PDB file of C-alpha atoms in Angstrom:
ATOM      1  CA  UNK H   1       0.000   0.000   0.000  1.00  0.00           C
ATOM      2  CA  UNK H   2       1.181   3.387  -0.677  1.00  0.00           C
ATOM      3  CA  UNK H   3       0.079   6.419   0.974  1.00  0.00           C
ATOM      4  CA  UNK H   4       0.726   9.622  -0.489  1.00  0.00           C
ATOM      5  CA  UNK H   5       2.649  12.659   1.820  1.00  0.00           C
ATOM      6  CA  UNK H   6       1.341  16.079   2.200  1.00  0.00           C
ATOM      7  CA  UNK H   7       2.006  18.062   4.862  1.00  0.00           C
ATOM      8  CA  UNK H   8       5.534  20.057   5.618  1.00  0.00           C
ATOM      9  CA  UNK H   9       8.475  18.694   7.653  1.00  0.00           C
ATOM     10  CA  UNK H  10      12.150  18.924   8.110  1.00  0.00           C
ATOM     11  CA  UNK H  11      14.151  16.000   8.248  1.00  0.00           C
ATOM     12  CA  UNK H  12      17.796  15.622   8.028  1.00  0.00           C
ATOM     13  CA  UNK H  13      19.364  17.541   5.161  1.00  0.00           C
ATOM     14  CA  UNK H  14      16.293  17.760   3.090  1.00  0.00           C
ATOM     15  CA  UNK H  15      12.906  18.332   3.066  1.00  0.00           C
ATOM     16  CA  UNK H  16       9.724  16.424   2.515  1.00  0.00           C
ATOM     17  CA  UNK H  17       5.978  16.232   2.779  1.00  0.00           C
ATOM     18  CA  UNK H  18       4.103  14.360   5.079  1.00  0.00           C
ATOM     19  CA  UNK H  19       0.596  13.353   5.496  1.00  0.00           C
ATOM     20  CA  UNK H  20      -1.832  14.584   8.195  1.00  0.00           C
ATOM     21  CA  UNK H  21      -2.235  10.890   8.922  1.00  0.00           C
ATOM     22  CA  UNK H  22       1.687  10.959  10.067  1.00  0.00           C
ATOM     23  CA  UNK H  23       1.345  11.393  13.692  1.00  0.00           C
ATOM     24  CA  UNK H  24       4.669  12.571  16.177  1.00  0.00           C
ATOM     25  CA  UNK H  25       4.859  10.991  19.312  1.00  0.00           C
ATOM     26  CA  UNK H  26       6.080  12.889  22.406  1.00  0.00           C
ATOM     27  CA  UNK H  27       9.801  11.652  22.042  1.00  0.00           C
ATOM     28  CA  UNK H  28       9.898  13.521  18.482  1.00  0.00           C
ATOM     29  CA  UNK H  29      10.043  10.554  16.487  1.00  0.00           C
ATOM     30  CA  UNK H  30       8.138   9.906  13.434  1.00  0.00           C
ATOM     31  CA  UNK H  31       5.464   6.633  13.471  1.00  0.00           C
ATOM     32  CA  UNK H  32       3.698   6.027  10.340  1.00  0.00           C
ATOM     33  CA  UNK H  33       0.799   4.012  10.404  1.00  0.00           C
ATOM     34  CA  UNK H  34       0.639   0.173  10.574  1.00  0.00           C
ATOM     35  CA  UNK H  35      -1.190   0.128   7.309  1.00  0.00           C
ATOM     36  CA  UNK H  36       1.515   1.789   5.737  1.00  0.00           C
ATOM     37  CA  UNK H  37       4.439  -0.112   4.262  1.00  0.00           C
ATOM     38  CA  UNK H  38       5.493   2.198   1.242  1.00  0.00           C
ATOM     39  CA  UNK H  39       5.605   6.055   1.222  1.00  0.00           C
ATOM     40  CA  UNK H  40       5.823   7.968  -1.428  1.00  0.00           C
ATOM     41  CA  UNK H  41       8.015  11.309  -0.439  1.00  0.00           C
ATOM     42  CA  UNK H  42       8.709  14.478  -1.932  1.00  0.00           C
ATOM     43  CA  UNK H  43      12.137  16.082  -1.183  1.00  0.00           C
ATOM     44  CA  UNK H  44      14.137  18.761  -2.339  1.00  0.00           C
ATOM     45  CA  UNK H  45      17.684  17.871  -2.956  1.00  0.00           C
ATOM     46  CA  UNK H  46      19.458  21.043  -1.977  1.00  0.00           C
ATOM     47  CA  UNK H  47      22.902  22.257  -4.823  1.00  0.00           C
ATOM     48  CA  UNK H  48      24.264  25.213  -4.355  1.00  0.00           C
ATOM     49  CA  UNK H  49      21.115  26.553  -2.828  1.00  0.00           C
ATOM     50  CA  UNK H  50      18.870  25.250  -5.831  1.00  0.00           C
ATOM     51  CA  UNK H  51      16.381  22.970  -5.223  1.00  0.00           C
ATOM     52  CA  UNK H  52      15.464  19.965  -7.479  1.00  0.00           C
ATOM     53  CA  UNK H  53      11.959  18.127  -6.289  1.00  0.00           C
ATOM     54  CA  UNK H  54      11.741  14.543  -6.743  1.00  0.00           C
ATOM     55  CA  UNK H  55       9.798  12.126  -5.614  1.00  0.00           C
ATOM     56  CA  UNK H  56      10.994   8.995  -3.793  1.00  0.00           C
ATOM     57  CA  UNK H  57       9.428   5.702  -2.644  1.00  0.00           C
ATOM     58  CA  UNK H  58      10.633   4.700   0.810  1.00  0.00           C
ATOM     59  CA  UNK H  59       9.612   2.151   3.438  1.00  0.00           C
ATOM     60  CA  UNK H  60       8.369   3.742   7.097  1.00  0.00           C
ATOM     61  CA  UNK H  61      12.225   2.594   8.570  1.00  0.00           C
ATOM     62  CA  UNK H  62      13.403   4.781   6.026  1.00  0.00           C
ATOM     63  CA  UNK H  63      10.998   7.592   6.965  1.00  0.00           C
ATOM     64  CA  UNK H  64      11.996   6.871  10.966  1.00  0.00           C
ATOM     65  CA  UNK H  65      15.436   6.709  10.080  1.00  0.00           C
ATOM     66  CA  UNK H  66      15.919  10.167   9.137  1.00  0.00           C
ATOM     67  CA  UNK H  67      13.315  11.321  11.225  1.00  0.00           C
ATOM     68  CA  UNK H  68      15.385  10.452  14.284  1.00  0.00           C
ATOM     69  CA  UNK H  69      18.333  12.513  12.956  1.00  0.00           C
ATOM     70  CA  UNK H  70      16.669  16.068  13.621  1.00  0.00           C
ATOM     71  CA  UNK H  71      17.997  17.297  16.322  1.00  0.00           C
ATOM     72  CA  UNK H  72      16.050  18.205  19.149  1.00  0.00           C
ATOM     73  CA  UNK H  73      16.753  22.445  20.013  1.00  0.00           C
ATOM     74  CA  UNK H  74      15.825  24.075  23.145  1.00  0.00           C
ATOM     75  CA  UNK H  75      16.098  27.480  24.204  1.00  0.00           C
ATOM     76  CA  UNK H  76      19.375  28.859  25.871  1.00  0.00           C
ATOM     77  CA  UNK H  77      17.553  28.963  29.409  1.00  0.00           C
ATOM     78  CA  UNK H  78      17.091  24.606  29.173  1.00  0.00           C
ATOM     79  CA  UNK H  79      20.296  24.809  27.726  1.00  0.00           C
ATOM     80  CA  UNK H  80      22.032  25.903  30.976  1.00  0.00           C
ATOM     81  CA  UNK H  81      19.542  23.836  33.215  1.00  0.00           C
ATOM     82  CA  UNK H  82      20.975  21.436  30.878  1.00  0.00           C
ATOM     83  CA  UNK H  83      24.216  21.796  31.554  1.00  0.00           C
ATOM     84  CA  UNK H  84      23.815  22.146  35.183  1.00  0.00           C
ATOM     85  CA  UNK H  85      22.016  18.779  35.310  1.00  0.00           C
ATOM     86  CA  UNK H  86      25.223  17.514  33.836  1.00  0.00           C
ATOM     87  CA  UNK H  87      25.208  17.549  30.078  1.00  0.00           C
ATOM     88  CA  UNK H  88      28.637  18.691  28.717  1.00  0.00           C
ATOM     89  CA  UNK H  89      28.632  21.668  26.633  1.00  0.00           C
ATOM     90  CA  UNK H  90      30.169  21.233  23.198  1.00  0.00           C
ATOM     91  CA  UNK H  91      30.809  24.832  21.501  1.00  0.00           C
ATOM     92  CA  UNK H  92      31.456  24.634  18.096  1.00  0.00           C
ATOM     93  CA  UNK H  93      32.069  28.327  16.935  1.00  0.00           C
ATOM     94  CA  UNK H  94      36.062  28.847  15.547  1.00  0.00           C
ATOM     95  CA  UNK H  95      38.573  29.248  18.087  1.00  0.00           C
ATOM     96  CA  UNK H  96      38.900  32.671  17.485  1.00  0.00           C
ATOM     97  CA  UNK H  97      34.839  33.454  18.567  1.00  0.00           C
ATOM     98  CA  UNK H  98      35.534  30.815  21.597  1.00  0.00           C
ATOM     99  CA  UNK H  99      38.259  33.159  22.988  1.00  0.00           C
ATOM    100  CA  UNK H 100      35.783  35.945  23.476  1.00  0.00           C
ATOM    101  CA  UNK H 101      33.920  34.342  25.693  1.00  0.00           C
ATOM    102  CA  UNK H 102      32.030  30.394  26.201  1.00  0.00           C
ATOM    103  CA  UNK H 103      29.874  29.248  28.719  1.00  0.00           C
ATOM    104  CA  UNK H 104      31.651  27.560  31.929  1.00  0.00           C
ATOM    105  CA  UNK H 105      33.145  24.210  31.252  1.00  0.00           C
ATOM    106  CA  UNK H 106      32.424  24.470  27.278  1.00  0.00           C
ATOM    107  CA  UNK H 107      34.782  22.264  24.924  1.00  0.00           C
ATOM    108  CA  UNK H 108      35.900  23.970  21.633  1.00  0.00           C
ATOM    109  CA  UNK H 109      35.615  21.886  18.634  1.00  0.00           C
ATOM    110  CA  UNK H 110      35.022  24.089  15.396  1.00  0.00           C
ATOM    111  CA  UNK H 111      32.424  22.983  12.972  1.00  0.00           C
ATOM    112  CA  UNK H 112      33.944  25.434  10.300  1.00  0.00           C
ATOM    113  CA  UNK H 113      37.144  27.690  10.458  1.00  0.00           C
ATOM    114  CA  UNK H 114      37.202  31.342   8.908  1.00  0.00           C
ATOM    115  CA  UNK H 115      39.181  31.319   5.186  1.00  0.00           C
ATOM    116  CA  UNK H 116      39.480  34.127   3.491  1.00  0.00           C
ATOM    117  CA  UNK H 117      35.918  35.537   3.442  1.00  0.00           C
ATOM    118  CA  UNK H 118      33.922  32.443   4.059  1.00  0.00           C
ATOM    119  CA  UNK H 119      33.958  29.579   6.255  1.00  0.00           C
ATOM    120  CA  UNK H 120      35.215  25.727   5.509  1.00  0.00           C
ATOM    121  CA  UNK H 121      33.738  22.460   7.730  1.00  0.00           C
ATOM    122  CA  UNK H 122      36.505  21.181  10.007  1.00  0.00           C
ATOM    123  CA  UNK H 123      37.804  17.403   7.982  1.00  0.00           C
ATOM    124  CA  UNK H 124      38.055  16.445  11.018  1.00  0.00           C
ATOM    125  CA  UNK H 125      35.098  17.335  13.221  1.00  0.00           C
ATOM    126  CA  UNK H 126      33.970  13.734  14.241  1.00  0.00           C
ATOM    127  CA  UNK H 127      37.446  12.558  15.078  1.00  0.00           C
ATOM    128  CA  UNK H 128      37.888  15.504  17.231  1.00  0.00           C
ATOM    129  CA  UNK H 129      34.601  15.250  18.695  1.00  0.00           C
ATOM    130  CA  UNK H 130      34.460  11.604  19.626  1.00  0.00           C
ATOM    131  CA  UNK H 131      38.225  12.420  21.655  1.00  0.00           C
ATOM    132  CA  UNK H 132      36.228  14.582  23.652  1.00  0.00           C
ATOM    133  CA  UNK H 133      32.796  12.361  23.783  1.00  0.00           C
ATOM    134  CA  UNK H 134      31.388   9.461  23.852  1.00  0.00           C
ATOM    135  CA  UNK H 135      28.424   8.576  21.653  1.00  0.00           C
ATOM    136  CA  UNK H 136      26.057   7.925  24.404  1.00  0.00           C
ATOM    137  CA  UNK H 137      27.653  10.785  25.826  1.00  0.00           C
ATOM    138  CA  UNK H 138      24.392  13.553  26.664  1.00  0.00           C
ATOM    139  CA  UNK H 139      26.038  17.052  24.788  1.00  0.00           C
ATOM    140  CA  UNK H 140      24.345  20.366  24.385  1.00  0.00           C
ATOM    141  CA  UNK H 141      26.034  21.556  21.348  1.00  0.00           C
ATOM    142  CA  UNK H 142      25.989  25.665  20.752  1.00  0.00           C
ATOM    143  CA  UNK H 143      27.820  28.136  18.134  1.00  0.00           C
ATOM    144  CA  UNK H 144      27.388  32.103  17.630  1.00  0.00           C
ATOM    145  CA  UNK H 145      23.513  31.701  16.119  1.00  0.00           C
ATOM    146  CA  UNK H 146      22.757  28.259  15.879  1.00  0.00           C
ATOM    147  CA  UNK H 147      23.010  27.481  12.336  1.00  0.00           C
ATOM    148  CA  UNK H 148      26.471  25.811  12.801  1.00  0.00           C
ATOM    149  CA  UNK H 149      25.193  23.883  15.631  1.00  0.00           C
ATOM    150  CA  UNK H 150      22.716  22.604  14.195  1.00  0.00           C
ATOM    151  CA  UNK H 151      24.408  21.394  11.280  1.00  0.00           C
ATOM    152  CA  UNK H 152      27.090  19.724  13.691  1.00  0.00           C
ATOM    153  CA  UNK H 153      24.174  18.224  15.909  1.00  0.00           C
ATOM    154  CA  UNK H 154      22.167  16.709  12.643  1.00  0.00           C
ATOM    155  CA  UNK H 155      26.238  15.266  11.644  1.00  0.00           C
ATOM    156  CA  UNK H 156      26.539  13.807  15.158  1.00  0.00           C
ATOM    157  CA  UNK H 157      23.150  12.358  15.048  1.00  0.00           C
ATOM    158  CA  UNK H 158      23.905  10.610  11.748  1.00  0.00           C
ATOM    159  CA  UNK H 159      26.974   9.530  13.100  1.00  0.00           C
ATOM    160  CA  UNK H 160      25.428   7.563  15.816  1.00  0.00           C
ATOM    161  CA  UNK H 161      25.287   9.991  19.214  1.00  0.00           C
ATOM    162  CA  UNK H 162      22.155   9.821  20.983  1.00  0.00           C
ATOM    163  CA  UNK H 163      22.214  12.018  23.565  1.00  0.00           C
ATOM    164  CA  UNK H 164      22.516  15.707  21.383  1.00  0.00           C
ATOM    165  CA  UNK H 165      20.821  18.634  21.986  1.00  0.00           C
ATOM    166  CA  UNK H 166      20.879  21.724  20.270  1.00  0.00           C
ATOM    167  CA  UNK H 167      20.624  25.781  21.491  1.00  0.00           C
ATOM    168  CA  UNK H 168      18.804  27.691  19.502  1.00  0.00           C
ATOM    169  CA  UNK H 169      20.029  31.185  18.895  1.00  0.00           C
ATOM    170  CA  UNK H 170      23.706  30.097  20.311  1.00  0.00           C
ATOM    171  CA  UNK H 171      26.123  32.361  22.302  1.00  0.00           C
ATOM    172  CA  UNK H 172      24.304  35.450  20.677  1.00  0.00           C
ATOM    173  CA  UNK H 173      20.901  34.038  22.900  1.00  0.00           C
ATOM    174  CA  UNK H 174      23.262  33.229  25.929  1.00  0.00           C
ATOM    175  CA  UNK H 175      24.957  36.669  25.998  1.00  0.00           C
ATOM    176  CA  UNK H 176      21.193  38.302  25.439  1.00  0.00           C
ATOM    177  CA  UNK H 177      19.694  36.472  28.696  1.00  0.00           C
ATOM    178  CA  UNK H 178      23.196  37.244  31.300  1.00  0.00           C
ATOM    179  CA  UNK H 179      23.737  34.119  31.427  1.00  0.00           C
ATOM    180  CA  UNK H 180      27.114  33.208  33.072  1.00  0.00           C
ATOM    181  CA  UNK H 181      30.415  33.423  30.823  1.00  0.00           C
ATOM    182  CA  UNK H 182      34.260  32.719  30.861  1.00  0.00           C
ATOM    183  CA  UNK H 183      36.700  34.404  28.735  1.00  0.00           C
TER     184      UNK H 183
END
């Protein structure tokens, strides 16, 4: 049986469409329904920030699959009750922005250094990132907005850690609301 997708969601790297009879579950998951064993998807494969729409057919693990690779974000207040509770803080702004200022305790590991006029992902990112954590390690993982973080959270995700949280609006948000800072 097919079913055919049609409301709006993120997931991973690209996006799709997703029918009303898609329900989330409380844990942020995706569950399609029993009946369901093929979906047909629409996604937008993003070039050089061009889309191309295509459709795909894909089963519901698929669908889960990439589902559980959005990251979860919470605001920078949870993000320091977060931290307090234990979570380490990965910051992944270049080292340059980490030497104004981080949150207590954070641990440095750029997503993408400055060249030139533009920025370049770290090669080695994961490497550097699993000498610092393990994957069931539980991370809150921030940068100056959050755009970089989430990127690196989604590329941690894929890479197997469970426990990663993003913060939305990054050290910009945790400068706004005082929140406590070392430089």
């Amino acid at each position: 049986m097919e079913s055919t997708l049609n409301t709006t969601a993120r997931i991973g790297s690209w996006s799709s469409v997703i029918s009303p009879r898609l329900q989330m579950c409380e844990s942020f998951k995706w569950k399609l329904p029993t009946a369901t064993r093929r979906v047909v998807v629409t996604v937008a494969d993003r070039q050089n920030s061009n889309f191309r729409w295509r459709k795909v057919t894909t089963s519901r693990a698929n669908v889960a699959a990439e589902a559980a690779r959005v990251p979860t974000s919470v605001p920078v207040r949870v993000a320091r009750e977060l931290a307090q509770a234990g979570y380490k803080y990965l910051d992944v702004r270049t080292p340059d922005e980490f030497s104004i200022g981080h949150p207590s305790s954070a641990i440095n590991v750029p997503y993408m250094y400055r060249v030139g006029s533009g920025m370049v992902k770290n090669p080695s990112f994961l490497r550097q990132v699993s000498s610092h954590f393990r994957k069931h390690d539980e991370i809150i993982i921030g940068c100056e907005s959050g755009e970089r973080s989430l990127m690196a959270s989604t590329e941690l995700l894929t890479a197997g850690f469970t426990g990663v949280t993003d913060i939305a609006g990054g050290y910009v948000a945790w400068t706004e609301n005082e929140l406590p800072l070392e430089e």
